[in-house]
mmCIF file of C-alpha atoms and ligand atoms in Angstrom:
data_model
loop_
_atom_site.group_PDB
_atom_site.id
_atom_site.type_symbol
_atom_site.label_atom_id
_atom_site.label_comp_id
_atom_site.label_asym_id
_atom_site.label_seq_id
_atom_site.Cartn_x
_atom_site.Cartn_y
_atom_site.Cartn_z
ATOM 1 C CA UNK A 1 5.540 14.261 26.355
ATOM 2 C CA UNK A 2 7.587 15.184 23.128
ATOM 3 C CA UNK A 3 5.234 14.119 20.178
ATOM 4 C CA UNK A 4 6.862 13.406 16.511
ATOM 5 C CA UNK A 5 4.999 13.586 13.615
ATOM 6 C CA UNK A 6 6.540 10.999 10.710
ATOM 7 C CA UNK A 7 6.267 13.713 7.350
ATOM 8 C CA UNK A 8 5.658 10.511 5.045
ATOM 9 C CA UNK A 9 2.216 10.392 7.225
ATOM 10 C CA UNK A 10 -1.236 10.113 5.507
ATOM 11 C CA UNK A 11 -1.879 9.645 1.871
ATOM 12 C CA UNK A 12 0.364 8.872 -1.146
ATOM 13 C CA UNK A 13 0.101 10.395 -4.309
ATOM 14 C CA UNK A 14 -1.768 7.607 -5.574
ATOM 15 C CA UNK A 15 -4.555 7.231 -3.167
ATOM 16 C CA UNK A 16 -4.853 11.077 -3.230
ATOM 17 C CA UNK A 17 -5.726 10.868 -6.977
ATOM 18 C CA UNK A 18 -7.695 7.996 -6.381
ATOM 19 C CA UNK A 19 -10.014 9.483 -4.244
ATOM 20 C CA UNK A 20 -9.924 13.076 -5.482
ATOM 21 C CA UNK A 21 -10.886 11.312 -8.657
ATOM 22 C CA UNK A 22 -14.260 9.909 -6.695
ATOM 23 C CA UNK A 23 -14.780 13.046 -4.982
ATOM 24 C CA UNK A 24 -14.120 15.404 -8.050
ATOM 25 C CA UNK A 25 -17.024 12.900 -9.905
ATOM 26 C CA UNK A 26 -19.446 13.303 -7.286
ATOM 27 C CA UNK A 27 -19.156 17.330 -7.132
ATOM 28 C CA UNK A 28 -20.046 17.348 -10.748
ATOM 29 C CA UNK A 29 -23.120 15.276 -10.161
ATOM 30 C CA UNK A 30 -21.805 12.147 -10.978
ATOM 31 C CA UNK A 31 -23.100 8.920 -9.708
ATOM 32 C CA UNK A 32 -20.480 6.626 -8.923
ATOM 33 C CA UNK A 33 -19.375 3.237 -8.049
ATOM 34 C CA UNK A 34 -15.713 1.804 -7.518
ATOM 35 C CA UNK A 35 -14.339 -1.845 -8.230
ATOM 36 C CA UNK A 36 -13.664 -2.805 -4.253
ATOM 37 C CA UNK A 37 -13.511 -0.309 -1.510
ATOM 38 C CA UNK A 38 -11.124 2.671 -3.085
ATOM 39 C CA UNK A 39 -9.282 3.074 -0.181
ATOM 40 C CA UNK A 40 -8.193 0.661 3.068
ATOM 41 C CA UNK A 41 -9.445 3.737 5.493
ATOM 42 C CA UNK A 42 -13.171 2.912 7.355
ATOM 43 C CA UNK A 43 -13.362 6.830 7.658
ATOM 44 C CA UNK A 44 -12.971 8.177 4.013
ATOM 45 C CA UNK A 45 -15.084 4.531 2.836
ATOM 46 C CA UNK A 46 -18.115 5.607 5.515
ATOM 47 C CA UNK A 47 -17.479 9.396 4.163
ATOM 48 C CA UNK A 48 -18.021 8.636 0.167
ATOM 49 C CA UNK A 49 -20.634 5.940 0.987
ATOM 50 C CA UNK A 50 -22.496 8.815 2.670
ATOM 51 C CA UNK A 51 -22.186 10.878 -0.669
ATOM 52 C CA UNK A 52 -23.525 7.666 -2.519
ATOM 53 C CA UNK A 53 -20.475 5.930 -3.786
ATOM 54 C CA UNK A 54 -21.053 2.235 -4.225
ATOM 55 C CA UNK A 55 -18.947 -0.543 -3.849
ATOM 56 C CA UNK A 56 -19.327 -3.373 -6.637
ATOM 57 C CA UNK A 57 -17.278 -6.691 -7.229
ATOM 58 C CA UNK A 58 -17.646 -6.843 -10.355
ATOM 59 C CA UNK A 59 -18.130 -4.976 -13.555
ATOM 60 C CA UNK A 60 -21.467 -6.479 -14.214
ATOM 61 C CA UNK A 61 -22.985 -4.603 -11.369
ATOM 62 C CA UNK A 62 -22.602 -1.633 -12.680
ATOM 63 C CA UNK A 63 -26.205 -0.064 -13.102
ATOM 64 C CA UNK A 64 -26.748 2.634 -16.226
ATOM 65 C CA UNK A 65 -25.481 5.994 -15.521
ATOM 66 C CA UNK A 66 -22.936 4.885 -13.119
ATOM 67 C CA UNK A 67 -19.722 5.959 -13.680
ATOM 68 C CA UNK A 68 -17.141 3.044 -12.153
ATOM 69 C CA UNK A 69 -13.742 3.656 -10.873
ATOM 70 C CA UNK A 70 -10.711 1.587 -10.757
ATOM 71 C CA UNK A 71 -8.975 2.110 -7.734
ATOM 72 C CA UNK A 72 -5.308 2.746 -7.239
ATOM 73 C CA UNK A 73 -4.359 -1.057 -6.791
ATOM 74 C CA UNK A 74 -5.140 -1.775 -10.168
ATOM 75 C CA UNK A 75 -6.978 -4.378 -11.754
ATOM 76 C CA UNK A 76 -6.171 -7.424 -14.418
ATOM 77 C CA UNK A 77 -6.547 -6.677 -18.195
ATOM 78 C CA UNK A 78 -9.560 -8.808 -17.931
ATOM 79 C CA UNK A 79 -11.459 -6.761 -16.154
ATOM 80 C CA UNK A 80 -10.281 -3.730 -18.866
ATOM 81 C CA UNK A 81 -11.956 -6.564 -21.804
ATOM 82 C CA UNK A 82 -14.632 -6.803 -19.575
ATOM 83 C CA UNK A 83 -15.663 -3.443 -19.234
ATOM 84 C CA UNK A 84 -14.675 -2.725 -22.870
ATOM 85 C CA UNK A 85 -17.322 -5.662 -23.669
ATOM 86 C CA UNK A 86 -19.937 -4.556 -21.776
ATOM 87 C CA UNK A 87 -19.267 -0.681 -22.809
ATOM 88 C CA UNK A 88 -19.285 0.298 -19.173
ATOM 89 C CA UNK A 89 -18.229 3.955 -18.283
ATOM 90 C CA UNK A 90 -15.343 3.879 -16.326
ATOM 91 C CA UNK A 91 -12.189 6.159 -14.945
ATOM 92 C CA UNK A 92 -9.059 4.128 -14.523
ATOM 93 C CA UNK A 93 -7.394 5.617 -10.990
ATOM 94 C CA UNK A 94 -4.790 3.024 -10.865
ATOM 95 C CA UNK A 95 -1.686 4.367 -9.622
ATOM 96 C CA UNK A 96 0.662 5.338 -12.268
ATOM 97 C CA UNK A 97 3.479 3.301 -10.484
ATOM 98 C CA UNK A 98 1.527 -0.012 -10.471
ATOM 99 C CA UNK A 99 0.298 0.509 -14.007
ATOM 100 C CA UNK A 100 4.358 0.597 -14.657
ATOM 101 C CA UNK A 101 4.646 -2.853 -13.305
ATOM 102 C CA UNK A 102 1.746 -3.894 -15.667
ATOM 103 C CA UNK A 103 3.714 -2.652 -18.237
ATOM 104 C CA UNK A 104 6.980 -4.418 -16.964
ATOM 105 C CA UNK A 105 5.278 -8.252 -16.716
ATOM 106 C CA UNK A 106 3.192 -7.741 -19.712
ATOM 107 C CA UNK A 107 6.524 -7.248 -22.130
ATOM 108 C CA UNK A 108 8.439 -9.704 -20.130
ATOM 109 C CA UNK A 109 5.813 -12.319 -21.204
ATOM 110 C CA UNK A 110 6.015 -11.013 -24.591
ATOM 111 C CA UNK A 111 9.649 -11.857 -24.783
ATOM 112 C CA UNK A 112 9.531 -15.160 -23.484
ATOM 113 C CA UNK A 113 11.054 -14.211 -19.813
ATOM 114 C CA UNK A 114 9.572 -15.968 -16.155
ATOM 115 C CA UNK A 115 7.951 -13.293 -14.095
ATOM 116 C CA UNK A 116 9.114 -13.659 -10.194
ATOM 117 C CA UNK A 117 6.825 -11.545 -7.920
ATOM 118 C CA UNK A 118 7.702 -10.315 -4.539
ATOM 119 C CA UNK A 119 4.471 -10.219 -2.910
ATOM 120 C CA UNK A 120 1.294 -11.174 -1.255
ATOM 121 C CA UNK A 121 -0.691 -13.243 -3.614
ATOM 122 C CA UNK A 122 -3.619 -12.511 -1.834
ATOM 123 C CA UNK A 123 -3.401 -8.734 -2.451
ATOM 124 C CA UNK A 124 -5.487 -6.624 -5.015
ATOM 125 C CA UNK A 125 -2.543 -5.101 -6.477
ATOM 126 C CA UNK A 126 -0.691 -8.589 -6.959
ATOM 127 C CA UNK A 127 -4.129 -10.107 -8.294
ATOM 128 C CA UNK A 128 -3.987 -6.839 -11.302
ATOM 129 C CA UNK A 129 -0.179 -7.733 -11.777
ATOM 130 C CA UNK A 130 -0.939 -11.112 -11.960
ATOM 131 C CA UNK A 131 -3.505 -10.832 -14.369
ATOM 132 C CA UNK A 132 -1.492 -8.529 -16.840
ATOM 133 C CA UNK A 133 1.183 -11.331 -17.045
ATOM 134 C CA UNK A 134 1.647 -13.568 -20.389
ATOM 135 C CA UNK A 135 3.534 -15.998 -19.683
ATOM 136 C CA UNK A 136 5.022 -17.962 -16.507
ATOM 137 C CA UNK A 137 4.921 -15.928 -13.360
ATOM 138 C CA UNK A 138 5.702 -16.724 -9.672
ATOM 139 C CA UNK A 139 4.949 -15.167 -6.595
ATOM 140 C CA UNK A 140 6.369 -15.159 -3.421
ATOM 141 C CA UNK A 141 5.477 -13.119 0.299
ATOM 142 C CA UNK A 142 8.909 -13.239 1.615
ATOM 143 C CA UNK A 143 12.552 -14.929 1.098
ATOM 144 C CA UNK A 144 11.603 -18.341 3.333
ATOM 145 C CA UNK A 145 8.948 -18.572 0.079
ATOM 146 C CA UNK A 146 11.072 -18.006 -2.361
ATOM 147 C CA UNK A 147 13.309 -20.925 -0.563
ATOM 148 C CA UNK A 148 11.100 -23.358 -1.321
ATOM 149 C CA UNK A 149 9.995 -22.295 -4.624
ATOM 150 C CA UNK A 150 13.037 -22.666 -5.628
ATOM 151 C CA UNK A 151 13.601 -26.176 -4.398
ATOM 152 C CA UNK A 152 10.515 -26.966 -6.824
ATOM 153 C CA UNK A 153 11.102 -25.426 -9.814
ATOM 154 C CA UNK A 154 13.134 -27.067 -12.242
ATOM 155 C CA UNK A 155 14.477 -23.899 -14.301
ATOM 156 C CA UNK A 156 18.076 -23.888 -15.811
ATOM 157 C CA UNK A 157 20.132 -21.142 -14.413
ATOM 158 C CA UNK A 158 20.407 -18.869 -17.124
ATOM 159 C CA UNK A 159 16.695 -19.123 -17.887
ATOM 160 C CA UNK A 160 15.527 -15.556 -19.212
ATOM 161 C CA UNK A 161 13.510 -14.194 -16.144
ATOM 162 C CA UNK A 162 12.188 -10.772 -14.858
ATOM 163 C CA UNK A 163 11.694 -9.686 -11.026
ATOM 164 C CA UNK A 164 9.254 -6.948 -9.616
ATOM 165 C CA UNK A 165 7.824 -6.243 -6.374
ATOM 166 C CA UNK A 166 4.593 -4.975 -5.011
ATOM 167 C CA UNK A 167 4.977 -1.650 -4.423
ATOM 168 C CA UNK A 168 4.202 -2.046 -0.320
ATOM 169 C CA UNK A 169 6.311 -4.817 -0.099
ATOM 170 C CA UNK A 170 9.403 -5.040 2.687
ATOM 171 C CA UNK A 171 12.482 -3.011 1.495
ATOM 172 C CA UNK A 172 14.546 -5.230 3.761
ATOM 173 C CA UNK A 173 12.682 -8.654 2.733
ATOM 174 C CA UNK A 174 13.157 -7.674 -1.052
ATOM 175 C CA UNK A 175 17.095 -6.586 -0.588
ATOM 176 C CA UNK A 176 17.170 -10.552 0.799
ATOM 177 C CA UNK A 177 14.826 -11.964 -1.851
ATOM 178 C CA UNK A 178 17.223 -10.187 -4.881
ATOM 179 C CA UNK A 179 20.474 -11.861 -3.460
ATOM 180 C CA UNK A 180 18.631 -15.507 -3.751
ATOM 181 C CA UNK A 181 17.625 -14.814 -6.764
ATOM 182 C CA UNK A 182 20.380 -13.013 -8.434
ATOM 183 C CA UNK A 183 22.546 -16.237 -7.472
ATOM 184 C CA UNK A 184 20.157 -18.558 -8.899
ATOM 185 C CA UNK A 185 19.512 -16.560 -12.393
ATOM 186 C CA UNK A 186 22.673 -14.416 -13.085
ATOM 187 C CA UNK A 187 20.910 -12.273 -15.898
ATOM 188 C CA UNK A 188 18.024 -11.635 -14.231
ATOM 189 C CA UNK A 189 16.105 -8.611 -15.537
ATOM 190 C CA UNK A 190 15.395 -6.235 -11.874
ATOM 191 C CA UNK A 191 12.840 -3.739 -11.601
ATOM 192 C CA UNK A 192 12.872 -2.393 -8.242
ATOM 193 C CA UNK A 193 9.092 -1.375 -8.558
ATOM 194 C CA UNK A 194 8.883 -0.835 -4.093
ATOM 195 C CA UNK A 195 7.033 2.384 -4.468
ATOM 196 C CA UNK A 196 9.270 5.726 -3.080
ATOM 197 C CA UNK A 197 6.017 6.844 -0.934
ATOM 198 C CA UNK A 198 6.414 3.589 0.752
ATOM 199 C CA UNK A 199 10.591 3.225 0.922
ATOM 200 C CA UNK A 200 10.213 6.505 2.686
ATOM 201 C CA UNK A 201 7.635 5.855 4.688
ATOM 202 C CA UNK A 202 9.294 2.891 6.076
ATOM 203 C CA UNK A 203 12.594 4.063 6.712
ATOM 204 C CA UNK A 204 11.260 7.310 8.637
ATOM 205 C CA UNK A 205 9.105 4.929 10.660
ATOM 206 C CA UNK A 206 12.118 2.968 11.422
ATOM 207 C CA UNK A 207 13.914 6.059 12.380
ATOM 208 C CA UNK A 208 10.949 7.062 14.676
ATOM 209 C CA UNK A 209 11.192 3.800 16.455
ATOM 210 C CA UNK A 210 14.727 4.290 17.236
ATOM 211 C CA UNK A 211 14.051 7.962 18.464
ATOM 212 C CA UNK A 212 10.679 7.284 20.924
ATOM 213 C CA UNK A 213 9.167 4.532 23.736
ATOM 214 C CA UNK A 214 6.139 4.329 21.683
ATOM 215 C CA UNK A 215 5.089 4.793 18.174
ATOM 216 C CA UNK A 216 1.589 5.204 16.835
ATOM 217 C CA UNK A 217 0.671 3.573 13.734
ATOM 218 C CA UNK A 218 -2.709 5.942 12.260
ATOM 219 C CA UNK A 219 -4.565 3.049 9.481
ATOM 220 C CA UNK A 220 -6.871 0.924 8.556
ATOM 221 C CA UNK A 221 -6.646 -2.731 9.841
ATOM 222 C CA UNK A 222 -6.938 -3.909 6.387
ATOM 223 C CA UNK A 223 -3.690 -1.778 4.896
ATOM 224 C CA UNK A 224 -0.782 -3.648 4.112
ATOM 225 C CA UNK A 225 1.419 -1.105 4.227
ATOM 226 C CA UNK A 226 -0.067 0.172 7.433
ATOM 227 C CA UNK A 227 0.559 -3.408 8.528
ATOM 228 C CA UNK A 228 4.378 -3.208 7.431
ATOM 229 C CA UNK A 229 4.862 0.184 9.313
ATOM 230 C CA UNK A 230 3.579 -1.272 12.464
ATOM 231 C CA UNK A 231 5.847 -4.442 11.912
ATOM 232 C CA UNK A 232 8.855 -2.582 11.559
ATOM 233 C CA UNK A 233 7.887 -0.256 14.652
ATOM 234 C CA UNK A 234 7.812 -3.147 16.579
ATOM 235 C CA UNK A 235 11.217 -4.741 16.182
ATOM 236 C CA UNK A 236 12.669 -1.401 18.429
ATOM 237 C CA UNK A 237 10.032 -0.459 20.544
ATOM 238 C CA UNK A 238 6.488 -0.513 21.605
ATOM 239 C CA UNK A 239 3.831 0.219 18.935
ATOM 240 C CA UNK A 240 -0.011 0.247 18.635
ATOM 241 C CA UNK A 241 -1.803 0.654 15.610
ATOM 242 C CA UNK A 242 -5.350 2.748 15.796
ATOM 243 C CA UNK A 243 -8.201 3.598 12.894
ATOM 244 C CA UNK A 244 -9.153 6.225 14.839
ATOM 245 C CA UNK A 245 -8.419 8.680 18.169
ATOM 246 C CA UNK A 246 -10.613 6.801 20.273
ATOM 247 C CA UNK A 247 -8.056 3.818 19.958
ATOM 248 C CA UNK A 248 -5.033 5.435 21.384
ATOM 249 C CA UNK A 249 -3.798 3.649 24.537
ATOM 250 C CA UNK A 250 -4.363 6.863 26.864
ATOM 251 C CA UNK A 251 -3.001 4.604 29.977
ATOM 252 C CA UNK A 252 0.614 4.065 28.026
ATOM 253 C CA UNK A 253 0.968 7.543 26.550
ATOM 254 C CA UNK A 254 0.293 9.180 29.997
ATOM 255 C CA UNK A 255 3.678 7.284 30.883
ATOM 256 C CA UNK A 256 5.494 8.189 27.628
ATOM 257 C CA UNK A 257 8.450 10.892 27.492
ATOM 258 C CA UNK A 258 8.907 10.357 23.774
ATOM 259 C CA UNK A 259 6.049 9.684 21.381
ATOM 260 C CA UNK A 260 6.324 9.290 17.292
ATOM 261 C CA UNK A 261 3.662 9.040 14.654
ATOM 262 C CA UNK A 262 3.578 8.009 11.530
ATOM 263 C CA UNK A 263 0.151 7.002 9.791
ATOM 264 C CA UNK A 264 -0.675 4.370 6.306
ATOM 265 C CA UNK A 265 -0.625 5.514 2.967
ATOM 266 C CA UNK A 266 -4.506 5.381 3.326
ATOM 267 C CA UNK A 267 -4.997 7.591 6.080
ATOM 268 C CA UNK A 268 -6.432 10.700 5.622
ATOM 269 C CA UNK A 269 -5.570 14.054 7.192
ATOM 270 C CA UNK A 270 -8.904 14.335 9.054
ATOM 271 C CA UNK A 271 -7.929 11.495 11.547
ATOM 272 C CA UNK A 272 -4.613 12.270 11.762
ATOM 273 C CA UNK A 273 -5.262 15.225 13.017
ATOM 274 C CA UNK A 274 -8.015 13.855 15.557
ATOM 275 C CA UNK A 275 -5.140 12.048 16.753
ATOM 276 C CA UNK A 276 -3.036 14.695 17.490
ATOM 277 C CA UNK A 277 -5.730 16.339 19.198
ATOM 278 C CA UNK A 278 -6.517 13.822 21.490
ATOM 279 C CA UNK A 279 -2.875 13.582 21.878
ATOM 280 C CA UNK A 280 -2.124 17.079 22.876
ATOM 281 C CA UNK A 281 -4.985 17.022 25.408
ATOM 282 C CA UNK A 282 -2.991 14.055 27.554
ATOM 283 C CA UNK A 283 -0.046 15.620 27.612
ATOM 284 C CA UNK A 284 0.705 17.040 30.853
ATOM 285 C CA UNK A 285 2.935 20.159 29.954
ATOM 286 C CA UNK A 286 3.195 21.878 26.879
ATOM 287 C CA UNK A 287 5.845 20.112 25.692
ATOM 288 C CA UNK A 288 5.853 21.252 21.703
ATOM 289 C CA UNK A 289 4.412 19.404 18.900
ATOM 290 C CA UNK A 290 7.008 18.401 16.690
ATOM 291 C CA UNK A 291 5.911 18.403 12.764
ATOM 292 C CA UNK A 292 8.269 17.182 10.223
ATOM 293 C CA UNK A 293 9.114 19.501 7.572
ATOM 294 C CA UNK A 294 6.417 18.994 4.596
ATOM 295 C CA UNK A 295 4.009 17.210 7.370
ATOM 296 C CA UNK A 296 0.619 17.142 6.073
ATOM 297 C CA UNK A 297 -1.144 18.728 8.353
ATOM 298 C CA UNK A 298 -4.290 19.953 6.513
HETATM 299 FE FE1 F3S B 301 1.038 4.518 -5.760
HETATM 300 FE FE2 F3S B 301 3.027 4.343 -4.125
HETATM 301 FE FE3 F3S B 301 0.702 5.015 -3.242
HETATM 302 S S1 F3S B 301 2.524 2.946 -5.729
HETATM 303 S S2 F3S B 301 -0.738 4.021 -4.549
HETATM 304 S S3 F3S B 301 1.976 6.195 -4.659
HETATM 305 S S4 F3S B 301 2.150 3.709 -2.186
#
């Protein structure tokens, strides 16, 4: 078995800093909560709860001495008043490239433009975009959305409006979104805010579907990206997605000649590496491990 490991795998920048900012907190002595779980990932969540992070929903929870953290997703600038209100110590770890898009609705609003929002509504990181917008916004999860809400709005063509994207969301399902909506509002004002991490990631996945029988997705079940990785492994060949080693599908990688792996944004080195173990250990030669250049295998 000829095992490839995807060099996009494991964490992005921003969910590095996220959690290096909990972890740096709790080696000074620190005790700390975070706003939601700070990371998609069981593992790392089950790790930091051990060194006595909480998890709080709201800012209100925060008890006195706690230091709370915002996690890379980002949150609406009412939870910022909030906080600010209730003078609760906090460290803002949203990821530099969402807080851009806060920046990008929040002056579109000021100058009078529609916000369209390629996304899932549902997600933290579209509920903080969302909530930093100041005027009308829209959002929509994919271009058979955007379809219909554009059979029921009623704007004039040349309406003044602004487009982003979640920074997970579908390279290919955007690229289809902007041509609807480019034809609809001719001056439309395009941020392409699809984050680079997760561009790359995609398109090596892709590649690695092409290239093996099977690919392994390494995330948490409640990723979104990890989700979107898996998706596109599936449209050109088998692909499983596992939280940890002792979900790999032993029976189909025995029959495997090719094998690729690529792993979530949120997916720390740890249990990629348990993977690979495991993996190595079921191979039945010594077929070589191949490791991407700038693989991150720590
Ligand atoms: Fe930030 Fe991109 Fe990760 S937006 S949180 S570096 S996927």
């Amino acid at each position: 078995m000829n095992i490839t490991v995807a060099k996009t795998a494991g964490f992005c920048f921003g969910v590095d800093r996220a959690v290096q900012i909990v972890d740096g907190l709790l080696d000074r002595q620190q005790r700390v909560c975070t706003l939601g779980p700070i990371i998609h990932n069981p593992q790392t969540l089950s790790r930091l709860a051990q060194r006595g992070v909480r998890v709080v929903e709201t800012p209100q929870e925060v008890s006195a001495g706690e230091m709370l953290v915002i996690r890379s997703h980002g949150v609406a600038q009412a939870v910022f008043d909030e906080m600010e209100s209730r003078a609760v110590q906090y460290v803002d770890a949203t990821c530099p490239f969402v807080a851009k898009i806060h920046r990008i609705v929040a002056q579109a609003g000021e100058k009078g433009e529609i916000v369209f929002i390629a996304g899932d509504p549902g997600h933290p990181e579209i509920q903080g975009i969302i909530g930093h917008c100041k005027g009308q916004y829209h959002v929509f999860k994919n271009h058979q959305e955007l379809h219909d809400l554009l059979n029921n709005i009623l704007y004039e063509k040349n309406m003044p409006v602004c487009i982003v994207s979640q920074t997970t969301f579908s390279v290919t399902e955007w690229k289809i979104c902007l041509e609807i909506l480019k034809k609809v509002y001719t001056n439309a004002a395009i941020f392409d805010t699809i984050c680079n991490a997760t561009a790359n990631r995609q398109s090596e996945a892709v590649e690695l579907s092409h290239k093996n029988d099977i690919v392994i997705v390494i995330g948490g079940r409640q990723s979104s990206n990890t989700a979107k990785l898996l998706n596109v492994c599936r449209e050109n060949c088998e692909a499983y997605l596992v939280e940890t080693a002792g979900e790999l599908p032993l029976e189909r990688l025995r029959e495997a000649k090719n094998v690729g792996i690529t792993a979530g944004a949120s997916t720390p080195a740890s249990i990629i590496k348990e993977v690979l173990a495991t993996m190595s250990e079921i191979k039945e030669n010594t077929d070589p491990v191949v490791m991407e250049d700038n693989a991150d295998s720590s």
